[in-house]
Every structure is written in C-alpha cells, then in structure tokens.
Amino acid sequence: MDVTADGINLHQGVSNAVISDNLVRNTGDDGIALWSEAGADGFDGEYGADRQVTVERNTVQLPMLANGIAMYGGHDNTVRANVVADIQVERGGIHVGNRFSATLLRGVTRIERNTTLRAGADHPFLATPIGALWFYAKDAPLTGEVLVTGNDLLDSRYAALQVLGSSVTNVTITDLRVHTTGTHLLQIQSAGSLTLTGLTADAVAAQPLFHCPDAVTFTVTGTPLTPTYCGPFL
C-alpha cells in the first residue's frame, strides 16, 4: 500500500481484535498503530483504551515517517511474530509510549518474537536518534507492565533499545538477540529502571550503554552493560 497516513490504526476503544498476516509498505505515518486517545468524544479511561488487541505475523516495510508498529497507551495488548524493516525518519521499529493524549498504558503489554531489520532513525525535532525498540514517557511516566520476550533486533541504525522521557519502569526484557547496531545497545534518556536477562549481542558499534547519570537516574538489573558512554551522539 502507498498511503499518506498510517497503514492500519485502531483508534480509541477498540477491543478483542486481531491484526494479522498483512503486508504494510510505504506508509506516510506508522505502519500499524494502536492509538488509545482519551478526551475526545468522552472516551476516557476504559472507553478510550484499545485493549486485548493482538498484532501478529505482519510485515511492515519502509514507513516514510514514524514507527513500524506503535502502541500509544491502552492495556493488555500483544505484538507478536511481526517483521519490521527499514524505518526512514524520526521513529523506530516497535514503540510503546504515553503520547498523543492517549489513556495511560496499564495492564500487561507483550512484545514477543518480533524481528526488526534496519530499524531506528534520526529524529531532528527531538535532537536524538531513535532506537529499534523504544519506550517514550512523554505525556506521563510509563509505568504499565511491559514484557519483551524472544525478539531479534538486527542491523539497527542507531541503538537497539531506548528509553526516553520522564520515567520508564516495569519493563522486563528476556531472551533478546541483538546483531549489529549503529551505536549503543541501550540508550537511556529517562529516569526509571528495567530488567534485562538472556541477552545475546554482537557487533555493537559503540559502548553498550548510553547513560548520563548526572542527568537521569536509571537502573538496569540482570545483565550488566558496560562500559558506559555519556557525550555527543555518534
């Protein structure tokens, strides 16, 4: 498809739905998005949240702007066994965020057995590169539980993982495979914490951890990531 906006967007209060087995290519915005917008037409809280949605076995290629697959707020949604490739501008491969006036993320969000290829891009307005898998606490701290299991992040243009914004917590990453990054393995630009276990990584181009502890306090438990770098982006 060649569209000027999102390829597929479940907007505001969609529940018990499955998005599966689609090829989404060359979109003008996110390839696939779950946007749990609050405040419009009275759809706040539970009514505004996309919930119990599964996004599985899709291929998303070449979004001209934004992410391959994005979840903005909502609860108890799953992104599973998708392939996301060749992000062009501003965003990453798979994204979770409290953004765009969405209901706040809660419940358990699952990101399982996905593959990103050449994901991540420079973001000129945020003055930062974006990782292949990234979390953004823009509107409010990101506290809903996120379980990231068995994913492959390959040939990432910048960092493989990124946290950004006010505070990101309650994220558990297990059995992650990272092959080739343009910069770091984890790029920390928020307060908070995450747990990382079962990591396999090779061909990481820069120091594994980008973290400026004088700016933000963030804790990584499980697999230690050293050395740490704080300075201009490469």
Coordinates of C-alpha atoms in Angstrom, one line a residue:
M1 CA 0.0 0.0 0.0
D2 CA 1.0 3.6 -0.5
V3 CA -0.9 5.8 1.9
T4 CA -0.2 9.3 3.3
A5 CA -1.1 8.3 6.9
D6 CA -1.0 5.1 9.0
G7 CA -1.4 1.8 7.2
I8 CA -3.7 0.4 10.0
N9 CA -4.8 2.5 13.0
L10 CA -7.1 1.1 15.8
H11 CA -8.3 4.4 17.3
Q12 CA -9.9 4.9 20.6
G13 CA -11.6 2.0 22.5
V14 CA -11.1 -1.0 20.1
S15 CA -11.1 -4.3 22.0
N16 CA -10.7 -8.0 21.3
A17 CA -9.4 -7.5 17.8
V18 CA -6.6 -9.2 15.8
I19 CA -4.5 -7.6 13.1
S20 CA -2.7 -10.4 11.3
D21 CA -0.9 -11.5 8.1
N22 CA -0.8 -8.1 6.4
L23 CA 1.9 -6.6 4.3
V24 CA 2.1 -2.9 5.1
R25 CA 4.6 -0.9 3.0
N26 CA 5.5 2.7 2.2
T27 CA 3.1 4.4 4.6
G28 CA 3.2 8.1 5.4
D29 CA 3.0 7.5 9.1
D30 CA 3.0 4.5 11.4
G31 CA 2.7 1.1 9.7
I32 CA 0.4 -0.2 12.3
A33 CA -0.8 1.8 15.3
L34 CA -3.0 1.3 18.4
W35 CA -4.0 4.8 19.5
S36 CA -6.0 4.9 22.7
E37 CA -6.8 8.6 22.5
A38 CA -8.5 10.0 25.6
G39 CA -10.6 13.1 26.0
A40 CA -12.2 13.1 22.5
D41 CA -16.0 12.4 22.4
G42 CA -16.0 11.5 26.1
F43 CA -13.8 8.3 25.5
D44 CA -11.7 8.4 28.6
G45 CA -10.3 5.6 30.8
E46 CA -11.5 2.2 29.8
Y47 CA -13.7 3.5 27.0
G48 CA -10.8 5.2 25.3
A49 CA -8.3 2.4 25.7
D50 CA -7.5 -0.1 22.9
R51 CA -7.4 -3.4 24.8
Q52 CA -6.9 -7.1 24.3
V53 CA -5.7 -6.5 20.7
T54 CA -3.2 -8.8 19.1
V55 CA -0.9 -7.7 16.2
E56 CA 0.7 -10.7 14.8
R57 CA 2.5 -12.1 11.8
N58 CA 2.5 -8.8 9.9
T59 CA 5.3 -7.4 7.7
V60 CA 5.9 -3.7 7.9
Q61 CA 8.3 -2.1 5.5
L62 CA 9.5 1.4 4.7
P63 CA 7.3 3.7 6.6
M64 CA 8.2 7.1 5.3
L65 CA 7.6 8.7 8.7
A66 CA 7.1 7.3 12.2
N67 CA 7.2 3.7 13.5
G68 CA 6.7 0.3 12.1
I69 CA 4.4 -0.8 14.9
A70 CA 3.3 1.6 17.7
M71 CA 1.1 1.3 20.9
Y72 CA 0.1 4.6 22.3
G73 CA -1.5 3.9 25.7
G74 CA -4.1 1.2 26.1
H75 CA -3.8 -2.0 28.0
D76 CA -3.3 -5.8 27.7
N77 CA -2.2 -5.7 24.0
T78 CA 0.2 -8.0 22.3
V79 CA 2.6 -7.5 19.4
R80 CA 3.8 -10.9 18.3
A81 CA 5.9 -12.5 15.5
N82 CA 6.0 -9.5 13.2
V83 CA 8.8 -8.3 10.9
V84 CA 9.5 -4.6 10.8
A85 CA 12.1 -3.2 8.3
D86 CA 13.7 -0.1 7.0
I87 CA 12.4 2.8 9.1
Q88 CA 13.1 6.1 7.3
V89 CA 12.6 9.2 9.5
E90 CA 12.0 10.1 13.2
R91 CA 11.0 6.9 14.8
G92 CA 11.8 3.2 15.5
G93 CA 10.7 -0.3 14.7
I94 CA 8.4 -1.1 17.6
H95 CA 7.3 1.6 20.0
V96 CA 5.4 1.9 23.3
G97 CA 4.5 5.3 24.6
N98 CA 2.3 7.5 26.7
R99 CA 1.8 10.0 23.9
F100 CA -0.7 11.8 21.8
S101 CA -3.2 12.3 24.6
A102 CA -3.6 8.6 25.0
T103 CA -5.1 6.8 28.0
L104 CA -2.1 5.8 30.1
L105 CA -0.5 2.4 29.5
R106 CA -1.6 -0.2 32.0
G107 CA -2.2 -3.9 32.4
V108 CA 0.3 -6.1 30.7
T109 CA 1.7 -5.2 27.3
R110 CA 3.5 -8.1 25.5
I111 CA 6.1 -7.8 22.7
E112 CA 7.1 -11.3 21.7
R113 CA 9.2 -13.0 19.0
N114 CA 9.4 -10.0 16.6
T115 CA 12.2 -9.2 14.2
T116 CA 13.4 -5.6 13.3
L117 CA 15.7 -5.0 10.4
R118 CA 17.5 -1.7 9.9
A119 CA 15.1 0.0 12.4
G120 CA 15.6 3.3 14.1
A121 CA 16.2 6.7 12.6
D122 CA 17.3 10.2 13.4
H123 CA 14.7 12.5 15.0
P124 CA 15.6 16.1 14.1
F125 CA 12.9 17.7 16.4
L126 CA 13.9 15.7 19.5
A127 CA 17.6 16.1 18.6
T128 CA 18.2 12.4 19.3
P129 CA 18.5 9.2 17.3
I130 CA 15.7 6.7 17.9
G131 CA 16.3 3.0 18.8
A132 CA 14.9 0.0 17.1
L133 CA 12.7 -0.8 20.1
W134 CA 11.9 2.3 22.2
F135 CA 9.7 3.5 25.1
Y136 CA 8.7 7.1 25.4
A137 CA 7.2 8.6 28.6
K138 CA 6.2 11.9 27.0
D139 CA 2.7 12.8 28.5
A140 CA 3.3 10.9 31.8
P141 CA 5.6 8.3 33.4
L142 CA 5.4 4.9 31.6
T143 CA 4.5 2.5 34.5
G144 CA 2.3 -0.2 32.9
E145 CA 4.0 -3.6 32.8
V146 CA 5.7 -4.4 29.5
L147 CA 7.1 -8.0 28.9
V148 CA 9.5 -8.2 26.0
T149 CA 10.4 -11.8 25.1
G150 CA 12.3 -13.5 22.4
N151 CA 12.9 -10.7 20.0
D152 CA 15.6 -10.1 17.3
L153 CA 16.9 -6.6 16.7
L154 CA 19.1 -6.8 13.6
D155 CA 21.2 -4.2 11.9
S156 CA 19.8 -1.3 14.0
R157 CA 20.7 2.1 12.5
Y158 CA 21.4 3.5 16.0
A159 CA 20.7 1.9 19.4
A160 CA 18.9 -1.4 19.7
L161 CA 16.9 -0.3 22.8
Q162 CA 15.9 3.2 24.0
V163 CA 14.0 4.8 26.9
L164 CA 13.1 8.4 26.6
G165 CA 11.1 11.0 28.6
S166 CA 10.2 11.4 32.2
S167 CA 10.3 7.9 33.7
V168 CA 10.1 4.4 32.3
T169 CA 9.6 1.5 34.7
N170 CA 8.2 -2.0 34.9
V171 CA 9.8 -3.2 31.7
T172 CA 11.2 -6.8 31.6
I173 CA 13.3 -7.9 28.6
T174 CA 14.2 -11.6 28.2
D175 CA 15.9 -13.6 25.5
L176 CA 16.8 -10.7 23.4
R177 CA 19.1 -11.1 20.4
V178 CA 21.0 -8.1 19.0
H179 CA 23.1 -8.3 15.9
T180 CA 24.9 -5.1 14.7
T181 CA 24.0 -1.7 16.0
G182 CA 24.9 1.7 14.6
T183 CA 25.6 2.9 18.2
H184 CA 24.7 1.5 21.6
L185 CA 22.8 -1.5 22.9
L186 CA 20.7 0.6 25.3
Q187 CA 20.2 4.3 25.1
I188 CA 19.0 5.8 28.4
Q189 CA 17.3 9.2 28.3
S190 CA 14.8 8.9 31.1
A191 CA 14.7 8.1 34.8
G192 CA 13.5 4.6 35.9
S193 CA 14.5 1.0 35.6
L194 CA 14.3 -2.2 33.5
T195 CA 15.3 -5.8 33.8
L196 CA 17.3 -7.4 31.1
T197 CA 18.2 -11.1 31.0
G198 CA 19.1 -13.7 28.4
L199 CA 20.9 -11.2 26.2
T200 CA 22.9 -12.3 23.1
A201 CA 24.6 -9.4 21.4
D202 CA 27.4 -8.9 18.8
A203 CA 28.8 -6.2 16.5
V204 CA 27.7 -3.4 18.9
A205 CA 29.3 -0.3 17.3
A206 CA 29.7 1.8 20.4
Q207 CA 29.8 1.4 24.2
P208 CA 26.9 -0.9 25.2
L209 CA 25.2 1.7 27.5
F210 CA 24.5 5.3 26.8
H211 CA 23.7 6.9 30.1
C212 CA 24.4 10.3 31.7
P213 CA 23.8 9.6 35.4
D214 CA 24.1 13.2 36.4
A215 CA 21.1 13.9 34.2
V216 CA 18.9 10.9 34.9
T217 CA 18.9 8.1 37.4
F218 CA 18.2 4.7 35.8
T219 CA 18.8 1.2 36.9
V220 CA 19.4 -1.9 34.7
T221 CA 19.1 -5.2 36.6
G222 CA 20.0 -8.6 35.3
T223 CA 22.7 -8.4 32.6
P224 CA 25.3 -5.8 33.3
L225 CA 26.0 -3.4 30.4
T226 CA 29.5 -1.8 30.5
P227 CA 31.2 0.3 29.6
T228 CA 29.0 3.4 29.7
Y229 CA 29.2 6.4 27.5
C230 CA 27.9 10.0 28.1
G231 CA 28.5 12.5 25.4
P232 CA 27.5 13.7 21.9
F233 CA 25.7 11.1 19.8
L234 CA 27.9 9.5 17.2

